């Protein structure tokens, strides 16, 4: 780890101005991903600006119009334990509880969680050589290397990495909005547009610019949210990033699906919503496993597995079906 100076901010406008003016400065809240990046030298800012003292950014509020507003500095463990979150959006509470360890969840912030960088081993290992995300134009060692954990959707020749955040998958299924304040004022960014596909610039994970501060995430009310579930499949149940995960939610009408939401993790550079499947699921009974499977398959016709991860195509569809059935059993 390279040395850095630690500064502290006590108001948002000051933090945004300082960040905008200094290309060698990074915000730090819980630091649970950033410190790992510093140790791996995948990031080496000269200055860290501690934003934990910023006011009104750790709340969990229920606005009158419904849904929830979760402050960017709220800790994962606090959000997972919040009774409003558990009642209104079980998928969000479960995605948090399946993330990391208890100690990490006590430190990690909601804003930092959705800013996490990929766990691609080539990116995290400074001795591994070619990685366009770590060093633009150097190549992608995973494309023809070990790519069991990598993407099956939306990848490019420049990068085949996946996004590691469980919470972002749940937020994607719930159509959450990221509230960002920058030098030109506040922006409301749908979670679906927050993370980027790699394209030719995989060094950019998201649409955040210098001088942008994530202030909160809004999760709007929706008719499916209470019957929702997050299912995560990983190599080690105690603590591991997802091989494949699904955030599913469903509303029923006389024993048949009226509307469904499914987003998947571990399959792309961003949370991957199964839009084609969602429209085909209407009218199907949750007991009709083959019918569910057939509807979900519509979202996998453009899956492009790599040399070592073809198993994810089958696994992801099974995970989506099971997540949907588990969510539906909660009605
Ligand atoms: Fe780097 Fe992306 Fe290739 Fe991994 S998949 S080596 S992060 S460019």
Short mmCIF file of C-alpha atoms and ligand atoms in Angstrom, two decimals:
data_model
loop_
_atom_site.label_atom_id
_atom_site.label_comp_id
_atom_site.label_asym_id
_atom_site.label_seq_id
_atom_site.Cartn_x
_atom_site.Cartn_y
_atom_site.Cartn_z
CA UNK A 1 0.00 0.00 0.00
CA UNK A 2 1.29 3.44 -0.88
CA UNK A 3 1.14 6.20 1.77
CA UNK A 4 -1.78 8.63 1.70
CA UNK A 5 -2.98 11.66 3.65
CA UNK A 6 -6.31 11.41 5.49
CA UNK A 7 -8.57 14.48 5.46
CA UNK A 8 -12.04 14.96 6.92
CA UNK A 9 -15.11 16.71 5.53
CA UNK A 10 -17.99 18.07 7.58
CA UNK A 11 -20.28 19.42 4.87
CA UNK A 12 -21.29 18.01 1.50
CA UNK A 13 -20.64 21.14 -0.59
CA UNK A 14 -17.09 21.32 0.72
CA UNK A 15 -16.51 17.62 0.08
CA UNK A 16 -17.78 17.90 -3.50
CA UNK A 17 -15.62 20.97 -4.23
CA UNK A 18 -12.50 19.35 -2.78
CA UNK A 19 -13.08 16.12 -4.70
CA UNK A 20 -13.77 17.97 -7.96
CA UNK A 21 -10.54 19.95 -7.71
CA UNK A 22 -8.19 17.11 -6.79
CA UNK A 23 -7.68 14.17 -9.17
CA UNK A 24 -5.58 12.40 -6.53
CA UNK A 25 -8.27 12.39 -3.87
CA UNK A 26 -10.85 9.68 -3.14
CA UNK A 27 -13.83 9.65 -0.80
CA UNK A 28 -13.74 7.03 1.96
CA UNK A 29 -16.66 5.92 4.17
CA UNK A 30 -16.51 2.34 5.49
CA UNK A 31 -13.38 1.71 3.42
CA UNK A 32 -14.05 -2.04 3.22
CA UNK A 33 -13.48 -2.21 -0.55
CA UNK A 34 -11.15 0.77 -0.87
CA UNK A 35 -8.57 -0.50 1.62
CA UNK A 36 -8.36 -3.77 -0.31
CA UNK A 37 -7.86 -1.83 -3.53
CA UNK A 38 -5.09 0.21 -1.88
CA UNK A 39 -3.38 -2.95 -0.63
CA UNK A 40 -3.63 -4.49 -4.10
CA UNK A 41 -2.46 -1.20 -5.63
CA UNK A 42 -5.53 -1.24 -7.85
CA UNK A 43 -6.06 2.29 -6.54
CA UNK A 44 -3.44 4.68 -5.22
CA UNK A 45 -4.95 8.06 -4.32
CA UNK A 46 -2.60 10.45 -2.54
CA UNK A 47 -5.41 11.75 -0.34
CA UNK A 48 -8.51 10.16 1.21
CA UNK A 49 -11.38 12.39 2.27
CA UNK A 50 -13.31 10.82 5.14
CA UNK A 51 -16.99 11.62 4.57
CA UNK A 52 -18.38 9.82 7.63
CA UNK A 53 -19.01 13.19 9.34
CA UNK A 54 -21.36 14.50 6.66
CA UNK A 55 -24.79 15.18 8.17
CA UNK A 56 -28.11 13.55 7.19
CA UNK A 57 -26.61 10.76 5.13
CA UNK A 58 -27.06 7.72 7.38
CA UNK A 59 -30.85 7.76 7.66
CA UNK A 60 -33.39 5.13 6.66
CA UNK A 61 -36.61 7.04 5.96
CA UNK A 62 -40.09 6.13 4.75
CA UNK A 63 -41.32 9.11 2.65
CA UNK A 64 -45.09 9.81 2.55
CA UNK A 65 -45.36 8.64 -1.07
CA UNK A 66 -44.13 5.17 -0.06
CA UNK A 67 -40.92 3.25 -0.52
CA UNK A 68 -37.72 4.04 1.32
CA UNK A 69 -34.87 6.53 1.17
CA UNK A 70 -31.61 5.04 2.43
CA UNK A 71 -28.70 7.35 3.16
CA UNK A 72 -25.42 6.57 1.41
CA UNK A 73 -23.62 6.43 4.77
CA UNK A 74 -26.09 3.98 6.36
CA UNK A 75 -24.23 0.82 7.32
CA UNK A 76 -25.15 -2.46 5.64
CA UNK A 77 -25.93 -4.14 8.97
CA UNK A 78 -28.25 -1.30 10.04
CA UNK A 79 -30.17 -1.42 6.75
CA UNK A 80 -30.43 -5.23 6.84
CA UNK A 81 -31.85 -5.08 10.39
CA UNK A 82 -34.26 -2.20 9.78
CA UNK A 83 -37.85 -3.30 10.25
CA UNK A 84 -39.14 -1.16 7.36
CA UNK A 85 -36.60 -2.65 4.98
CA UNK A 86 -37.37 -6.20 6.13
CA UNK A 87 -41.13 -5.72 5.80
CA UNK A 88 -41.28 -3.69 2.59
CA UNK A 89 -38.27 -5.02 0.69
CA UNK A 90 -37.14 -8.44 2.00
CA UNK A 91 -35.02 -8.83 -1.14
CA UNK A 92 -32.90 -5.85 -0.06
CA UNK A 93 -32.43 -7.15 3.50
CA UNK A 94 -31.50 -10.62 2.20
CA UNK A 95 -29.03 -9.29 -0.38
CA UNK A 96 -27.29 -7.43 2.44
CA UNK A 97 -27.24 -10.42 4.80
CA UNK A 98 -25.74 -12.64 2.09
CA UNK A 99 -22.95 -10.10 1.53
CA UNK A 100 -19.54 -10.24 3.17
CA UNK A 101 -19.22 -10.99 6.91
CA UNK A 102 -20.89 -9.49 9.97
CA UNK A 103 -17.79 -7.42 10.75
CA UNK A 104 -17.65 -6.03 7.21
CA UNK A 105 -21.37 -5.28 7.16
CA UNK A 106 -20.95 -3.24 10.36
CA UNK A 107 -18.42 -1.02 8.57
CA UNK A 108 -19.50 -0.95 4.93
CA UNK A 109 -21.78 1.81 3.68
CA UNK A 110 -24.62 1.59 1.17
CA UNK A 111 -22.95 4.08 -1.18
CA UNK A 112 -19.67 2.20 -1.04
CA UNK A 113 -21.42 -1.11 -1.65
CA UNK A 114 -22.77 -0.08 -5.04
CA UNK A 115 -19.37 1.44 -5.93
CA UNK A 116 -17.49 -1.86 -5.33
CA UNK A 117 -15.02 -2.84 -8.01
CA UNK A 118 -14.83 -6.25 -9.63
CA UNK A 119 -13.29 -9.25 -7.88
CA UNK A 120 -11.61 -10.42 -11.12
CA UNK A 121 -8.38 -12.00 -9.84
CA UNK A 122 -6.32 -10.44 -12.63
CA UNK A 123 -7.58 -6.99 -11.63
CA UNK A 124 -6.86 -7.54 -7.95
CA UNK A 125 -3.34 -8.97 -8.48
CA UNK A 126 -0.79 -6.32 -9.40
CA UNK A 127 1.59 -9.02 -10.66
CA UNK A 128 -0.97 -10.64 -12.99
CA UNK A 129 -0.14 -8.55 -16.03
CA UNK A 130 -2.70 -7.54 -18.61
CA UNK A 131 -5.85 -5.87 -17.28
CA UNK A 132 -7.61 -3.05 -19.12
CA UNK A 133 -9.53 -2.09 -15.99
CA UNK A 134 -6.36 -1.63 -13.96
CA UNK A 135 -4.20 -0.34 -16.81
CA UNK A 136 -6.15 0.81 -19.91
CA UNK A 137 -4.97 -0.66 -23.26
CA UNK A 138 -2.89 -3.37 -21.56
CA UNK A 139 -5.25 -6.19 -22.61
CA UNK A 140 -7.53 -8.60 -20.76
CA UNK A 141 -5.84 -11.66 -19.27
CA UNK A 142 -9.20 -13.21 -18.35
CA UNK A 143 -10.62 -13.22 -21.89
CA UNK A 144 -8.54 -16.30 -22.80
CA UNK A 145 -7.34 -17.09 -19.27
CA UNK A 146 -9.19 -18.35 -16.20
CA UNK A 147 -12.71 -17.01 -16.60
CA UNK A 148 -14.94 -19.34 -14.59
CA UNK A 149 -16.25 -16.46 -12.46
CA UNK A 150 -16.71 -14.03 -15.31
CA UNK A 151 -19.56 -12.64 -17.42
CA UNK A 152 -21.95 -14.41 -19.77
CA UNK A 153 -23.81 -11.24 -20.80
CA UNK A 154 -22.71 -7.83 -22.08
CA UNK A 155 -18.96 -8.39 -22.04
CA UNK A 156 -16.53 -6.97 -24.59
CA UNK A 157 -13.12 -8.03 -25.87
CA UNK A 158 -11.77 -5.39 -23.49
CA UNK A 159 -13.22 -6.84 -20.29
CA UNK A 160 -15.28 -9.86 -19.18
CA UNK A 161 -15.51 -8.98 -15.49
CA UNK A 162 -18.65 -9.10 -13.32
CA UNK A 163 -19.98 -6.65 -10.76
CA UNK A 164 -19.62 -8.08 -7.22
CA UNK A 165 -22.41 -6.18 -5.39
CA UNK A 166 -25.37 -8.27 -4.15
CA UNK A 167 -27.20 -5.15 -3.02
CA UNK A 168 -27.02 -3.59 -6.50
CA UNK A 169 -28.83 -6.64 -7.90
CA UNK A 170 -31.69 -6.21 -5.41
CA UNK A 171 -31.79 -2.48 -6.11
CA UNK A 172 -31.93 -3.18 -9.86
CA UNK A 173 -34.92 -5.49 -9.42
CA UNK A 174 -36.68 -2.79 -7.37
CA UNK A 175 -35.93 0.04 -9.89
CA UNK A 176 -34.03 1.98 -7.23
CA UNK A 177 -32.79 5.53 -7.90
CA UNK A 178 -29.31 6.69 -6.90
CA UNK A 179 -29.31 10.30 -5.67
CA UNK A 180 -26.03 11.97 -6.64
CA UNK A 181 -24.99 15.54 -5.85
CA UNK A 182 -22.31 17.13 -8.00
CA UNK A 183 -21.05 20.57 -8.80
CA UNK A 184 -24.05 21.30 -11.01
CA UNK A 185 -26.63 20.11 -8.49
CA UNK A 186 -28.53 16.90 -7.79
CA UNK A 187 -29.03 14.07 -10.30
CA UNK A 188 -31.38 11.10 -9.96
CA UNK A 189 -29.82 8.10 -11.71
CA UNK A 190 -31.83 4.90 -12.13
CA UNK A 191 -29.79 2.00 -10.75
CA UNK A 192 -30.16 0.34 -14.16
CA UNK A 193 -28.16 3.22 -15.68
CA UNK A 194 -25.70 3.65 -12.80
CA UNK A 195 -23.29 0.81 -13.70
CA UNK A 196 -21.73 0.58 -17.17
CA UNK A 197 -21.03 -2.27 -19.52
CA UNK A 198 -17.30 -2.48 -20.23
CA UNK A 199 -17.32 -1.58 -23.94
CA UNK A 200 -13.94 -0.12 -24.85
CA UNK A 201 -13.53 1.69 -21.50
CA UNK A 202 -13.71 -0.96 -18.75
CA UNK A 203 -11.77 1.27 -16.38
CA UNK A 204 -15.10 3.07 -15.83
CA UNK A 205 -17.43 0.95 -13.71
CA UNK A 206 -20.24 3.49 -13.45
CA UNK A 207 -21.41 6.94 -14.55
CA UNK A 208 -20.09 8.76 -11.47
CA UNK A 209 -17.82 11.72 -12.32
CA UNK A 210 -15.18 13.54 -10.31
CA UNK A 211 -16.95 15.82 -7.85
CA UNK A 212 -19.97 13.51 -7.55
CA UNK A 213 -21.15 12.42 -4.10
CA UNK A 214 -23.74 9.66 -3.66
CA UNK A 215 -26.15 11.00 -1.05
CA UNK A 216 -28.88 8.34 -0.90
CA UNK A 217 -30.68 5.55 -2.70
CA UNK A 218 -34.45 5.70 -3.11
CA UNK A 219 -36.36 2.44 -3.41
CA UNK A 220 -39.85 3.19 -4.76
CA UNK A 221 -42.89 1.24 -3.59
CA UNK A 222 -44.07 -1.45 -5.99
CA UNK A 223 -46.72 -4.20 -5.84
CA UNK A 224 -44.20 -7.05 -6.04
CA UNK A 225 -41.73 -5.99 -3.32
CA UNK A 226 -43.23 -7.74 -0.29
CA UNK A 227 -43.07 -11.12 -2.02
CA UNK A 228 -39.41 -10.87 -2.92
CA UNK A 229 -36.32 -12.99 -2.36
CA UNK A 230 -32.56 -12.88 -2.98
CA UNK A 231 -30.92 -16.20 -3.81
CA UNK A 232 -27.13 -16.36 -4.01
CA UNK A 233 -25.11 -19.36 -5.19
CA UNK A 234 -21.43 -19.30 -4.30
CA UNK A 235 -18.52 -21.70 -3.89
CA UNK A 236 -18.45 -21.27 -0.10
CA UNK A 237 -21.64 -20.54 1.83
CA UNK A 238 -19.94 -18.80 4.76
CA UNK A 239 -18.32 -15.98 2.81
CA UNK A 240 -17.88 -15.59 -0.93
CA UNK A 241 -18.92 -13.46 -3.88
CA UNK A 242 -21.72 -14.77 -6.09
CA UNK A 243 -21.15 -17.24 -8.85
CA UNK A 244 -24.73 -16.45 -9.80
CA UNK A 245 -27.50 -14.71 -7.86
CA UNK A 246 -31.09 -13.64 -8.46
CA UNK A 247 -33.30 -10.96 -6.96
CA UNK A 248 -36.89 -11.92 -7.68
CA UNK A 249 -40.25 -10.40 -6.78
CA UNK A 250 -43.75 -11.32 -7.82
CA UNK A 251 -47.40 -10.23 -7.62
CA UNK A 252 -50.10 -12.88 -8.13
CA UNK A 253 -53.61 -12.92 -9.53
CA UNK A 254 -55.71 -15.99 -8.79
CA UNK A 255 -52.77 -18.34 -8.52
CA UNK A 256 -51.03 -17.00 -11.61
CA UNK A 257 -48.29 -14.40 -11.98
CA UNK A 258 -49.65 -10.90 -12.54
CA UNK A 259 -46.20 -9.27 -12.67
CA UNK A 260 -42.65 -10.31 -11.89
CA UNK A 261 -39.25 -8.71 -11.47
CA UNK A 262 -35.95 -10.56 -11.82
CA UNK A 263 -32.41 -9.18 -11.80
CA UNK A 264 -29.30 -11.35 -11.79
CA UNK A 265 -25.81 -10.98 -10.34
CA UNK A 266 -22.55 -12.68 -11.22
CA UNK A 267 -23.40 -12.71 -14.91
CA UNK A 268 -22.40 -9.26 -16.23
CA UNK A 269 -20.44 -6.07 -15.61
CA UNK A 270 -23.66 -4.68 -14.09
CA UNK A 271 -26.81 -6.12 -12.51
CA UNK A 272 -28.66 -7.89 -15.32
CA UNK A 273 -32.43 -7.48 -15.52
CA UNK A 274 -34.37 -10.27 -17.27
CA UNK A 275 -36.85 -8.01 -19.11
CA UNK A 276 -37.87 -10.54 -21.77
CA UNK A 277 -38.55 -13.17 -19.12
CA UNK A 278 -40.57 -10.77 -16.97
CA UNK A 279 -43.09 -10.12 -19.74
CA UNK A 280 -43.38 -13.84 -20.58
CA UNK A 281 -43.97 -14.85 -16.96
CA UNK A 282 -47.42 -13.21 -16.81
CA UNK A 283 -50.21 -15.75 -16.43
CA UNK A 284 -47.96 -18.66 -15.44
CA UNK A 285 -48.57 -20.59 -12.20
CA UNK A 286 -45.66 -20.71 -9.74
CA UNK A 287 -46.16 -24.50 -9.58
CA UNK A 288 -45.49 -24.77 -13.30
CA UNK A 289 -41.71 -25.12 -13.08
CA UNK A 290 -41.36 -25.98 -16.78
CA UNK A 291 -43.47 -22.95 -17.74
CA UNK A 292 -41.34 -20.68 -15.54
CA UNK A 293 -38.20 -22.20 -16.96
CA UNK A 294 -39.39 -21.67 -20.53
CA UNK A 295 -40.27 -18.00 -19.86
CA UNK A 296 -36.94 -17.33 -18.19
CA UNK A 297 -35.06 -18.98 -21.06
CA UNK A 298 -36.19 -16.07 -23.27
CA UNK A 299 -33.66 -13.87 -21.48
CA UNK A 300 -30.80 -16.30 -22.10
CA UNK A 301 -30.89 -16.54 -25.89
CA UNK A 302 -28.16 -13.92 -26.10
CA UNK A 303 -25.96 -15.39 -23.34
CA UNK A 304 -22.34 -15.69 -24.49
CA UNK A 305 -20.41 -17.94 -22.10
CA UNK A 306 -16.62 -17.97 -22.04
CA UNK A 307 -14.36 -21.03 -22.09
CA UNK A 308 -14.81 -21.87 -18.38
CA UNK A 309 -18.25 -20.59 -17.43
CA UNK A 310 -20.82 -22.25 -19.71
CA UNK A 311 -22.26 -23.80 -16.53
CA UNK A 312 -23.53 -20.35 -15.55
CA UNK A 313 -26.11 -20.35 -18.35
CA UNK A 314 -27.88 -23.38 -16.88
CA UNK A 315 -27.22 -22.43 -13.26
CA UNK A 316 -28.56 -18.89 -13.67
CA UNK A 317 -31.85 -20.10 -15.12
CA UNK A 318 -32.34 -22.59 -12.28
CA UNK A 319 -31.50 -19.90 -9.73
CA UNK A 320 -34.02 -17.51 -11.31
CA UNK A 321 -36.79 -20.13 -11.18
CA UNK A 322 -36.08 -21.02 -7.56
CA UNK A 323 -35.85 -17.38 -6.47
CA UNK A 324 -39.19 -16.66 -8.12
CA UNK A 325 -40.91 -19.65 -6.51
CA UNK A 326 -39.48 -18.76 -3.07
CA UNK A 327 -40.62 -15.16 -3.47
CA UNK A 328 -44.09 -16.29 -4.51
CA UNK A 329 -44.40 -18.57 -1.46
CA UNK A 330 -44.28 -15.43 0.70
CA UNK A 331 -47.65 -14.13 -0.52
FE1 LIG B 1 -9.11 -6.81 -16.17
FE2 LIG B 1 -11.67 -6.94 -16.84
FE3 LIG B 1 -9.95 -8.53 -18.03
FE4 LIG B 1 -10.47 -8.90 -15.44
S1 LIG B 1 -11.90 -9.18 -17.09
S2 LIG B 1 -8.47 -8.94 -16.46
S3 LIG B 1 -10.87 -6.78 -14.79
S4 LIG B 1 -9.96 -6.28 -18.14
#
